[in-house]
């Protein structure tokens, strides 16, 4: 594939995943007690963006889609924080995933599982800590941001499980190979 088609493919896949992240964040919202937020399944797409697209493009898809959801939903004060947090989640998950894969001398399915688990857990820890720091400092909630740790942890675990189910199903269906042709 020539470089122009490759670049267009990257942009299209990035936009598609950004739209998926936005919709996944908005489609199921469970308001959380004691916080201004809600639990959602958007991090599932954030993880898939990291694992399937990777690098800056995957991080942009995660950040843009998630921030757009906050903007549309009326959480304007969260837009910058969400963009940065989701961008970092996807970028770090990708880098951890690649590092584990490179450190492995065998290309085994078991090592893929380890890479998905470790990179996903690291990403969700970034999310929990990122929102706590954003809310406690930049939004000025101070210790009032503590309840978000619990609700964000629930969201993180839920999205990890959904992300694992989705990535293995997409691997079985050969969808990842199709996406990789464009990125």
PDB file of N, CA and C in Angstrom, residues 18-116:
ATOM      1  N   UNK A  18     -12.324   6.615  17.308  1.00  0.00           N
ATOM      2  CA  UNK A  18     -12.744   7.778  18.108  1.00  0.00           C
ATOM      3  C   UNK A  18     -14.265   7.791  18.230  1.00  0.00           C
ATOM      4  N   UNK A  19     -14.951   7.526  17.118  1.00  0.00           N
ATOM      5  CA  UNK A  19     -16.416   7.473  17.150  1.00  0.00           C
ATOM      6  C   UNK A  19     -16.899   6.336  18.046  1.00  0.00           C
ATOM      7  N   UNK A  20     -16.249   5.185  17.958  1.00  0.00           N
ATOM      8  CA  UNK A  20     -16.618   4.054  18.817  1.00  0.00           C
ATOM      9  C   UNK A  20     -16.405   4.386  20.292  1.00  0.00           C
ATOM     10  N   UNK A  21     -15.295   5.065  20.608  1.00  0.00           N
ATOM     11  CA  UNK A  21     -15.030   5.450  22.002  1.00  0.00           C
ATOM     12  C   UNK A  21     -16.097   6.413  22.499  1.00  0.00           C
ATOM     13  N   UNK A  22     -16.486   7.356  21.656  1.00  0.00           N
ATOM     14  CA  UNK A  22     -17.520   8.326  22.037  1.00  0.00           C
ATOM     15  C   UNK A  22     -18.845   7.617  22.308  1.00  0.00           C
ATOM     16  N   UNK A  23     -19.249   6.766  21.392  1.00  0.00           N
ATOM     17  CA  UNK A  23     -20.531   6.065  21.534  1.00  0.00           C
ATOM     18  C   UNK A  23     -20.501   5.103  22.719  1.00  0.00           C
ATOM     19  N   UNK A  24     -19.406   4.358  22.871  1.00  0.00           N
ATOM     20  CA  UNK A  24     -19.316   3.409  23.987  1.00  0.00           C
ATOM     21  C   UNK A  24     -19.362   4.127  25.333  1.00  0.00           C
ATOM     22  N   UNK A  25     -18.810   5.328  25.380  1.00  0.00           N
ATOM     23  CA  UNK A  25     -18.840   6.105  26.618  1.00  0.00           C
ATOM     24  C   UNK A  25     -20.244   6.618  26.905  1.00  0.00           C
ATOM     25  N   UNK A  26     -20.974   6.952  25.861  1.00  0.00           N
ATOM     26  CA  UNK A  26     -22.294   7.566  26.035  1.00  0.00           C
ATOM     27  C   UNK A  26     -23.439   6.568  26.139  1.00  0.00           C
ATOM     28  N   UNK A  27     -23.283   5.388  25.572  1.00  0.00           N
ATOM     29  CA  UNK A  27     -24.419   4.471  25.424  1.00  0.00           C
ATOM     30  C   UNK A  27     -24.920   3.926  26.762  1.00  0.00           C
ATOM     31  N   UNK A  28     -24.012   3.628  27.663  1.00  0.00           N
ATOM     32  CA  UNK A  28     -24.401   3.149  28.995  1.00  0.00           C
ATOM     33  C   UNK A  28     -23.717   4.053  30.011  1.00  0.00           C
ATOM     34  N   UNK A  29     -24.517   4.831  30.727  1.00  0.00           N
ATOM     35  CA  UNK A  29     -23.986   5.726  31.761  1.00  0.00           C
ATOM     36  C   UNK A  29     -24.667   5.390  33.075  1.00  0.00           C
ATOM     37  N   UNK A  30     -23.874   5.017  34.039  1.00  0.00           N
ATOM     38  CA  UNK A  30     -24.404   4.748  35.368  1.00  0.00           C
ATOM     39  C   UNK A  30     -23.856   5.835  36.295  1.00  0.00           C
ATOM     40  N   UNK A  31     -24.704   6.803  36.690  1.00  0.00           N
ATOM     41  CA  UNK A  31     -24.224   7.878  37.574  1.00  0.00           C
ATOM     42  C   UNK A  31     -23.676   7.299  38.876  1.00  0.00           C
ATOM     43  N   UNK A  32     -22.603   7.894  39.359  1.00  0.00           N
ATOM     44  CA  UNK A  32     -21.973   7.399  40.578  1.00  0.00           C
ATOM     45  C   UNK A  32     -22.285   8.318  41.747  1.00  0.00           C
ATOM     46  N   UNK A  33     -22.592   7.709  42.868  1.00  0.00           N
ATOM     47  CA  UNK A  33     -22.924   8.442  44.085  1.00  0.00           C
ATOM     48  C   UNK A  33     -21.656   9.100  44.629  1.00  0.00           C
ATOM     49  N   UNK A  34     -21.784  10.339  45.038  1.00  0.00           N
ATOM     50  CA  UNK A  34     -20.665  11.040  45.648  1.00  0.00           C
ATOM     51  C   UNK A  34     -19.667  11.620  44.671  1.00  0.00           C
ATOM     52  N   UNK A  35     -19.947  11.500  43.372  1.00  0.00           N
ATOM     53  CA  UNK A  35     -19.053  12.074  42.363  1.00  0.00           C
ATOM     54  C   UNK A  35     -19.896  12.845  41.359  1.00  0.00           C
ATOM     55  N   UNK A  36     -19.229  13.558  40.498  1.00  0.00           N
ATOM     56  CA  UNK A  36     -19.927  14.242  39.409  1.00  0.00           C
ATOM     57  C   UNK A  36     -19.926  13.409  38.139  1.00  0.00           C
ATOM     58  N   UNK A  37     -19.429  12.197  38.214  1.00  0.00           N
ATOM     59  CA  UNK A  37     -19.241  11.390  37.019  1.00  0.00           C
ATOM     60  C   UNK A  37     -20.200  10.236  36.888  1.00  0.00           C
ATOM     61  N   UNK A  38     -19.814   9.321  36.035  1.00  0.00           N
ATOM     62  CA  UNK A  38     -20.615   8.138  35.751  1.00  0.00           C
ATOM     63  C   UNK A  38     -19.691   7.014  35.303  1.00  0.00           C
ATOM     64  N   UNK A  39     -20.132   5.795  35.518  1.00  0.00           N
ATOM     65  CA  UNK A  39     -19.402   4.623  35.053  1.00  0.00           C
ATOM     66  C   UNK A  39     -19.891   4.321  33.646  1.00  0.00           C
ATOM     67  N   UNK A  40     -18.960   3.987  32.754  1.00  0.00           N
ATOM     68  CA  UNK A  40     -19.307   3.695  31.363  1.00  0.00           C
ATOM     69  C   UNK A  40     -18.380   2.605  30.831  1.00  0.00           C
ATOM     70  N   UNK A  41     -18.608   2.191  29.588  1.00  0.00           N
ATOM     71  CA  UNK A  41     -17.777   1.136  29.003  1.00  0.00           C
ATOM     72  C   UNK A  41     -16.807   1.675  27.950  1.00  0.00           C
ATOM     73  N   UNK A  42     -16.597   2.973  27.942  1.00  0.00           N
ATOM     74  CA  UNK A  42     -15.717   3.592  26.953  1.00  0.00           C
ATOM     75  C   UNK A  42     -14.276   3.122  27.014  1.00  0.00           C
ATOM     76  N   UNK A  43     -13.797   2.770  28.207  1.00  0.00           N
ATOM     77  CA  UNK A  43     -12.408   2.315  28.317  1.00  0.00           C
ATOM     78  C   UNK A  43     -12.169   1.013  27.561  1.00  0.00           C
ATOM     79  N   UNK A  44     -13.213   0.278  27.274  1.00  0.00           N
ATOM     80  CA  UNK A  44     -13.066  -0.917  26.444  1.00  0.00           C
ATOM     81  C   UNK A  44     -12.495  -0.517  25.091  1.00  0.00           C
ATOM     82  N   UNK A  45     -13.030   0.539  24.508  1.00  0.00           N
ATOM     83  CA  UNK A  45     -12.549   1.010  23.203  1.00  0.00           C
ATOM     84  C   UNK A  45     -11.187   1.685  23.346  1.00  0.00           C
ATOM     85  N   UNK A  46     -10.941   2.341  24.470  1.00  0.00           N
ATOM     86  CA  UNK A  46      -9.615   2.922  24.712  1.00  0.00           C
ATOM     87  C   UNK A  46      -8.561   1.812  24.653  1.00  0.00           C
ATOM     88  N   UNK A  47      -8.830   0.695  25.310  1.00  0.00           N
ATOM     89  CA  UNK A  47      -7.893  -0.429  25.292  1.00  0.00           C
ATOM     90  C   UNK A  47      -7.769  -1.026  23.895  1.00  0.00           C
ATOM     91  N   UNK A  48      -8.886  -1.197  23.208  1.00  0.00           N
ATOM     92  CA  UNK A  48      -8.834  -1.739  21.850  1.00  0.00           C
ATOM     93  C   UNK A  48      -8.069  -0.807  20.917  1.00  0.00           C
ATOM     94  N   UNK A  49      -8.201   0.498  21.120  1.00  0.00           N
ATOM     95  CA  UNK A  49      -7.441   1.465  20.314  1.00  0.00           C
ATOM     96  C   UNK A  49      -5.945   1.265  20.520  1.00  0.00           C
ATOM     97  N   UNK A  50      -5.552   1.045  21.758  1.00  0.00           N
ATOM     98  CA  UNK A  50      -4.136   0.814  22.064  1.00  0.00           C
ATOM     99  C   UNK A  50      -3.647  -0.475  21.423  1.00  0.00           C
ATOM    100  N   UNK A  51      -4.410  -1.529  21.573  1.00  0.00           N
ATOM    101  CA  UNK A  51      -3.978  -2.843  21.113  1.00  0.00           C
ATOM    102  C   UNK A  51      -4.100  -3.032  19.605  1.00  0.00           C
ATOM    103  N   UNK A  52      -5.079  -2.404  18.982  1.00  0.00           N
ATOM    104  CA  UNK A  52      -5.311  -2.635  17.555  1.00  0.00           C
ATOM    105  C   UNK A  52      -4.676  -1.577  16.659  1.00  0.00           C
ATOM    106  N   UNK A  53      -4.702  -0.317  17.082  1.00  0.00           N
ATOM    107  CA  UNK A  53      -4.116   0.750  16.271  1.00  0.00           C
ATOM    108  C   UNK A  53      -2.710   1.047  16.774  1.00  0.00           C
ATOM    109  N   UNK A  54      -2.609   1.288  18.067  1.00  0.00           N
ATOM    110  CA  UNK A  54      -1.322   1.546  18.690  1.00  0.00           C
ATOM    111  C   UNK A  54      -0.788   2.946  18.461  1.00  0.00           C
ATOM    112  N   UNK A  55       0.294   3.239  19.164  1.00  0.00           N
ATOM    113  CA  UNK A  55       1.004   4.493  19.002  1.00  0.00           C
ATOM    114  C   UNK A  55       0.154   5.735  19.172  1.00  0.00           C
ATOM    115  N   UNK A  56       0.576   6.787  18.496  1.00  0.00           N
ATOM    116  CA  UNK A  56      -0.094   8.077  18.606  1.00  0.00           C
ATOM    117  C   UNK A  56      -1.504   8.020  18.024  1.00  0.00           C
ATOM    118  N   UNK A  57      -1.695   7.269  16.943  1.00  0.00           N
ATOM    119  CA  UNK A  57      -3.030   7.198  16.335  1.00  0.00           C
ATOM    120  C   UNK A  57      -4.039   6.545  17.277  1.00  0.00           C
ATOM    121  N   UNK A  58      -3.648   5.459  17.917  1.00  0.00           N
ATOM    122  CA  UNK A  58      -4.531   4.818  18.889  1.00  0.00           C
ATOM    123  C   UNK A  58      -4.816   5.726  20.069  1.00  0.00           C
ATOM    124  N   UNK A  59      -3.783   6.453  20.510  1.00  0.00           N
ATOM    125  CA  UNK A  59      -3.949   7.382  21.629  1.00  0.00           C
ATOM    126  C   UNK A  59      -4.862   8.544  21.244  1.00  0.00           C
ATOM    127  N   UNK A  60      -4.707   9.047  20.016  1.00  0.00           N
ATOM    128  CA  UNK A  60      -5.591  10.126  19.553  1.00  0.00           C
ATOM    129  C   UNK A  60      -7.039   9.656  19.471  1.00  0.00           C
ATOM    130  N   UNK A  61      -7.252   8.449  18.962  1.00  0.00           N
ATOM    131  CA  UNK A  61      -8.618   7.915  18.886  1.00  0.00           C
ATOM    132  C   UNK A  61      -9.235   7.849  20.277  1.00  0.00           C
ATOM    133  N   UNK A  62      -8.478   7.345  21.234  1.00  0.00           N
ATOM    134  CA  UNK A  62      -8.971   7.216  22.613  1.00  0.00           C
ATOM    135  C   UNK A  62      -9.252   8.580  23.229  1.00  0.00           C
ATOM    136  N   UNK A  63      -8.323   9.500  23.089  1.00  0.00           N
ATOM    137  CA  UNK A  63      -8.475  10.825  23.688  1.00  0.00           C
ATOM    138  C   UNK A  63      -9.583  11.644  23.060  1.00  0.00           C
ATOM    139  N   UNK A  64      -9.608  11.680  21.740  1.00  0.00           N
ATOM    140  CA  UNK A  64     -10.617  12.485  21.040  1.00  0.00           C
ATOM    141  C   UNK A  64     -12.018  11.935  21.273  1.00  0.00           C
ATOM    142  N   UNK A  65     -12.192  10.631  21.105  1.00  0.00           N
ATOM    143  CA  UNK A  65     -13.520  10.037  21.268  1.00  0.00           C
ATOM    144  C   UNK A  65     -14.072  10.189  22.670  1.00  0.00           C
ATOM    145  N   UNK A  66     -13.231   9.960  23.659  1.00  0.00           N
ATOM    146  CA  UNK A  66     -13.679  10.065  25.050  1.00  0.00           C
ATOM    147  C   UNK A  66     -13.967  11.511  25.439  1.00  0.00           C
ATOM    148  N   UNK A  67     -13.102  12.433  25.008  1.00  0.00           N
ATOM    149  CA  UNK A  67     -13.314  13.854  25.308  1.00  0.00           C
ATOM    150  C   UNK A  67     -14.561  14.376  24.596  1.00  0.00           C
ATOM    151  N   UNK A  68     -14.786  13.918  23.378  1.00  0.00           N
ATOM    152  CA  UNK A  68     -15.984  14.325  22.640  1.00  0.00           C
ATOM    153  C   UNK A  68     -17.244  13.885  23.379  1.00  0.00           C
ATOM    154  N   UNK A  69     -17.208  12.710  23.960  1.00  0.00           N
ATOM    155  CA  UNK A  69     -18.346  12.226  24.740  1.00  0.00           C
ATOM    156  C   UNK A  69     -18.625  13.138  25.927  1.00  0.00           C
ATOM    157  N   UNK A  70     -17.582  13.535  26.630  1.00  0.00           N
ATOM    158  CA  UNK A  70     -17.767  14.463  27.755  1.00  0.00           C
ATOM    159  C   UNK A  70     -18.351  15.785  27.275  1.00  0.00           C
ATOM    160  N   UNK A  71     -17.861  16.278  26.153  1.00  0.00           N
ATOM    161  CA  UNK A  71     -18.349  17.548  25.611  1.00  0.00           C
ATOM    162  C   UNK A  71     -19.834  17.452  25.258  1.00  0.00           C
ATOM    163  N   UNK A  72     -20.203  16.407  24.537  1.00  0.00           N
ATOM    164  CA  UNK A  72     -21.599  16.221  24.117  1.00  0.00           C
ATOM    165  C   UNK A  72     -22.513  16.028  25.326  1.00  0.00           C
ATOM    166  N   UNK A  73     -22.009  15.350  26.351  1.00  0.00           N
ATOM    167  CA  UNK A  73     -22.817  15.027  27.533  1.00  0.00           C
ATOM    168  C   UNK A  73     -22.899  16.157  28.551  1.00  0.00           C
ATOM    169  N   UNK A  74     -22.246  17.276  28.286  1.00  0.00           N
ATOM    170  CA  UNK A  74     -22.327  18.412  29.190  1.00  0.00           C
ATOM    171  C   UNK A  74     -21.312  18.405  30.321  1.00  0.00           C
ATOM    172  N   UNK A  75     -20.270  17.613  30.194  1.00  0.00           N
ATOM    173  CA  UNK A  75     -19.204  17.569  31.195  1.00  0.00           C
ATOM    174  C   UNK A  75     -17.999  18.366  30.689  1.00  0.00           C
ATOM    175  N   UNK A  76     -18.235  19.608  30.304  1.00  0.00           N
ATOM    176  CA  UNK A  76     -17.208  20.447  29.695  1.00  0.00           C
ATOM    177  C   UNK A  76     -15.942  20.595  30.515  1.00  0.00           C
ATOM    178  N   UNK A  77     -16.075  20.654  31.826  1.00  0.00           N
ATOM    179  CA  UNK A  77     -14.885  20.823  32.669  1.00  0.00           C
ATOM    180  C   UNK A  77     -13.989  19.585  32.649  1.00  0.00           C
ATOM    181  N   UNK A  78     -14.528  18.456  32.196  1.00  0.00           N
ATOM    182  CA  UNK A  78     -13.746  17.227  32.136  1.00  0.00           C
ATOM    183  C   UNK A  78     -13.071  17.012  30.787  1.00  0.00           C
ATOM    184  N   UNK A  79     -13.442  17.769  29.762  1.00  0.00           N
ATOM    185  CA  UNK A  79     -12.932  17.530  28.410  1.00  0.00           C
ATOM    186  C   UNK A  79     -11.400  17.523  28.353  1.00  0.00           C
ATOM    187  N   UNK A  80     -10.705  18.556  28.859  1.00  0.00           N
ATOM    188  CA  UNK A  80      -9.240  18.513  28.754  1.00  0.00           C
ATOM    189  C   UNK A  80      -8.623  17.356  29.542  1.00  0.00           C
ATOM    190  N   UNK A  81      -9.117  17.119  30.744  1.00  0.00           N
ATOM    191  CA  UNK A  81      -8.594  16.022  31.556  1.00  0.00           C
ATOM    192  C   UNK A  81      -8.841  14.677  30.909  1.00  0.00           C
ATOM    193  N   UNK A  82     -10.046  14.492  30.394  1.00  0.00           N
ATOM    194  CA  UNK A  82     -10.371  13.227  29.736  1.00  0.00           C
ATOM    195  C   UNK A  82      -9.484  13.004  28.523  1.00  0.00           C
ATOM    196  N   UNK A  83      -9.282  14.047  27.720  1.00  0.00           N
ATOM    197  CA  UNK A  83      -8.422  13.886  26.543  1.00  0.00           C
ATOM    198  C   UNK A  83      -7.032  13.411  26.958  1.00  0.00           C
ATOM    199  N   UNK A  84      -6.432  14.088  27.912  1.00  0.00           N
ATOM    200  CA  UNK A  84      -5.067  13.744  28.336  1.00  0.00           C
ATOM    201  C   UNK A  84      -5.023  12.359  28.975  1.00  0.00           C
ATOM    202  N   UNK A  85      -5.958  12.066  29.859  1.00  0.00           N
ATOM    203  CA  UNK A  85      -5.960  10.782  30.567  1.00  0.00           C
ATOM    204  C   UNK A  85      -6.156   9.622  29.596  1.00  0.00           C
ATOM    205  N   UNK A  86      -7.137   9.712  28.712  1.00  0.00           N
ATOM    206  CA  UNK A  86      -7.400   8.613  27.771  1.00  0.00           C
ATOM    207  C   UNK A  86      -6.277   8.481  26.752  1.00  0.00           C
ATOM    208  N   UNK A  87      -5.707   9.619  26.310  1.00  0.00           N
ATOM    209  CA  UNK A  87      -4.554   9.591  25.411  1.00  0.00           C
ATOM    210  C   UNK A  87      -3.410   8.823  26.072  1.00  0.00           C
ATOM    211  N   UNK A  88      -3.099   9.190  27.323  1.00  0.00           N
ATOM    212  CA  UNK A  88      -2.010   8.519  28.045  1.00  0.00           C
ATOM    213  C   UNK A  88      -2.310   7.046  28.295  1.00  0.00           C
ATOM    214  N   UNK A  89      -3.562   6.738  28.632  1.00  0.00           N
ATOM    215  CA  UNK A  89      -3.941   5.334  28.841  1.00  0.00           C
ATOM    216  C   UNK A  89      -3.596   4.499  27.619  1.00  0.00           C
ATOM    217  N   UNK A  90      -4.050   4.954  26.450  1.00  0.00           N
ATOM    218  CA  UNK A  90      -3.845   4.190  25.219  1.00  0.00           C
ATOM    219  C   UNK A  90      -2.372   4.138  24.831  1.00  0.00           C
ATOM    220  N   UNK A  91      -1.685   5.258  24.937  1.00  0.00           N
ATOM    221  CA  UNK A  91      -0.274   5.284  24.547  1.00  0.00           C
ATOM    222  C   UNK A  91       0.564   4.385  25.451  1.00  0.00           C
ATOM    223  N   UNK A  92       0.371   4.485  26.753  1.00  0.00           N
ATOM    224  CA  UNK A  92       1.145   3.661  27.689  1.00  0.00           C
ATOM    225  C   UNK A  92       0.767   2.185  27.544  1.00  0.00           C
ATOM    226  N   UNK A  93      -0.515   1.888  27.365  1.00  0.00           N
ATOM    227  CA  UNK A  93      -0.925   0.489  27.165  1.00  0.00           C
ATOM    228  C   UNK A  93      -0.238  -0.091  25.933  1.00  0.00           C
ATOM    229  N   UNK A  94      -0.187   0.685  24.866  1.00  0.00           N
ATOM    230  CA  UNK A  94       0.490   0.239  23.644  1.00  0.00           C
ATOM    231  C   UNK A  94       1.977  -0.006  23.907  1.00  0.00           C
ATOM    232  N   UNK A  95       2.642   0.952  24.559  1.00  0.00           N
ATOM    233  CA  UNK A  95       4.080   0.825  24.810  1.00  0.00           C
ATOM    234  C   UNK A  95       4.395  -0.366  25.716  1.00  0.00           C
ATOM    235  N   UNK A  96       3.579  -0.588  26.737  1.00  0.00           N
ATOM    236  CA  UNK A  96       3.775  -1.737  27.630  1.00  0.00           C
ATOM    237  C   UNK A  96       3.535  -3.035  26.863  1.00  0.00           C
ATOM    238  N   UNK A  97       2.479  -3.069  26.061  1.00  0.00           N
ATOM    239  CA  UNK A  97       2.164  -4.255  25.262  1.00  0.00           C
ATOM    240  C   UNK A  97       3.337  -4.603  24.340  1.00  0.00           C
ATOM    241  N   UNK A  98       3.847  -3.611  23.623  1.00  0.00           N
ATOM    242  CA  UNK A  98       4.960  -3.829  22.692  1.00  0.00           C
ATOM    243  C   UNK A  98       6.218  -4.266  23.441  1.00  0.00           C
ATOM    244  N   UNK A  99       6.499  -3.652  24.582  1.00  0.00           N
ATOM    245  CA  UNK A  99       7.688  -4.014  25.364  1.00  0.00           C
ATOM    246  C   UNK A  99       7.626  -5.466  25.826  1.00  0.00           C
ATOM    247  N   UNK A 100       6.468  -5.905  26.276  1.00  0.00           N
ATOM    248  CA  UNK A 100       6.318  -7.298  26.723  1.00  0.00           C
ATOM    249  C   UNK A 100       6.472  -8.244  25.544  1.00  0.00           C
ATOM    250  N   UNK A 101       5.878  -7.880  24.410  1.00  0.00           N
ATOM    251  CA  UNK A 101       5.989  -8.731  23.213  1.00  0.00           C
ATOM    252  C   UNK A 101       7.441  -8.821  22.735  1.00  0.00           C
ATOM    253  N   UNK A 102       8.172  -7.704  22.781  1.00  0.00           N
ATOM    254  CA  UNK A 102       9.572  -7.704  22.338  1.00  0.00           C
ATOM    255  C   UNK A 102      10.464  -8.487  23.292  1.00  0.00           C
ATOM    256  N   UNK A 103      10.153  -8.437  24.577  1.00  0.00           N
ATOM    257  CA  UNK A 103      10.952  -9.151  25.574  1.00  0.00           C
ATOM    258  C   UNK A 103      10.763 -10.656  25.468  1.00  0.00           C
ATOM    259  N   UNK A 104       9.682 -11.073  24.862  1.00  0.00           N
ATOM    260  CA  UNK A 104       9.372 -12.489  24.715  1.00  0.00           C
ATOM    261  C   UNK A 104      10.100 -13.039  23.494  1.00  0.00           C
ATOM    262  N   UNK A 105      10.835 -14.123  23.674  1.00  0.00           N
ATOM    263  CA  UNK A 105      11.555 -14.719  22.551  1.00  0.00           C
ATOM    264  C   UNK A 105      10.673 -15.646  21.723  1.00  0.00           C
ATOM    265  N   UNK A 106       9.581 -16.100  22.303  1.00  0.00           N
ATOM    266  CA  UNK A 106       8.636 -16.956  21.581  1.00  0.00           C
ATOM    267  C   UNK A 106       7.376 -16.161  21.281  1.00  0.00           C
ATOM    268  N   UNK A 107       6.765 -16.427  20.150  1.00  0.00           N
ATOM    269  CA  UNK A 107       5.512 -15.747  19.805  1.00  0.00           C
ATOM    270  C   UNK A 107       4.349 -16.650  20.208  1.00  0.00           C
ATOM    271  N   UNK A 108       4.085 -16.697  21.502  1.00  0.00           N
ATOM    272  CA  UNK A 108       3.051 -17.603  22.001  1.00  0.00           C
ATOM    273  C   UNK A 108       1.777 -16.849  22.350  1.00  0.00           C
ATOM    274  N   UNK A 109       0.664 -17.556  22.272  1.00  0.00           N
ATOM    275  CA  UNK A 109      -0.621 -16.968  22.646  1.00  0.00           C
ATOM    276  C   UNK A 109      -0.639 -16.618  24.135  1.00  0.00           C
ATOM    277  N   UNK A 110       0.038 -17.425  24.942  1.00  0.00           N
ATOM    278  CA  UNK A 110       0.109 -17.160  26.376  1.00  0.00           C
ATOM    279  C   UNK A 110       0.777 -15.832  26.683  1.00  0.00           C
ATOM    280  N   UNK A 111       1.814 -15.493  25.914  1.00  0.00           N
ATOM    281  CA  UNK A 111       2.492 -14.214  26.125  1.00  0.00           C
ATOM    282  C   UNK A 111       1.597 -13.064  25.684  1.00  0.00           C
ATOM    283  N   UNK A 112       0.777 -13.276  24.654  1.00  0.00           N
ATOM    284  CA  UNK A 112      -0.194 -12.247  24.263  1.00  0.00           C
ATOM    285  C   UNK A 112      -1.149 -11.960  25.410  1.00  0.00           C
ATOM    286  N   UNK A 113      -1.612 -13.007  26.065  1.00  0.00           N
ATOM    287  CA  UNK A 113      -2.534 -12.841  27.191  1.00  0.00           C
ATOM    288  C   UNK A 113      -1.868 -12.014  28.287  1.00  0.00           C
ATOM    289  N   UNK A 114      -0.631 -12.347  28.614  1.00  0.00           N
ATOM    290  CA  UNK A 114       0.105 -11.590  29.637  1.00  0.00           C
ATOM    291  C   UNK A 114       0.250 -10.132  29.211  1.00  0.00           C
ATOM    292  N   UNK A 115       0.600  -9.906  27.955  1.00  0.00           N
ATOM    293  CA  UNK A 115       0.784  -8.539  27.452  1.00  0.00           C
ATOM    294  C   UNK A 115      -0.521  -7.751  27.519  1.00  0.00           C
ATOM    295  N   UNK A 116      -1.630  -8.388  27.156  1.00  0.00           N
ATOM    296  CA  UNK A 116      -2.931  -7.709  27.242  1.00  0.00           C
ATOM    297  C   UNK A 116      -3.281  -7.381  28.695  1.00  0.00           C
TER     298      UNK A 116
END
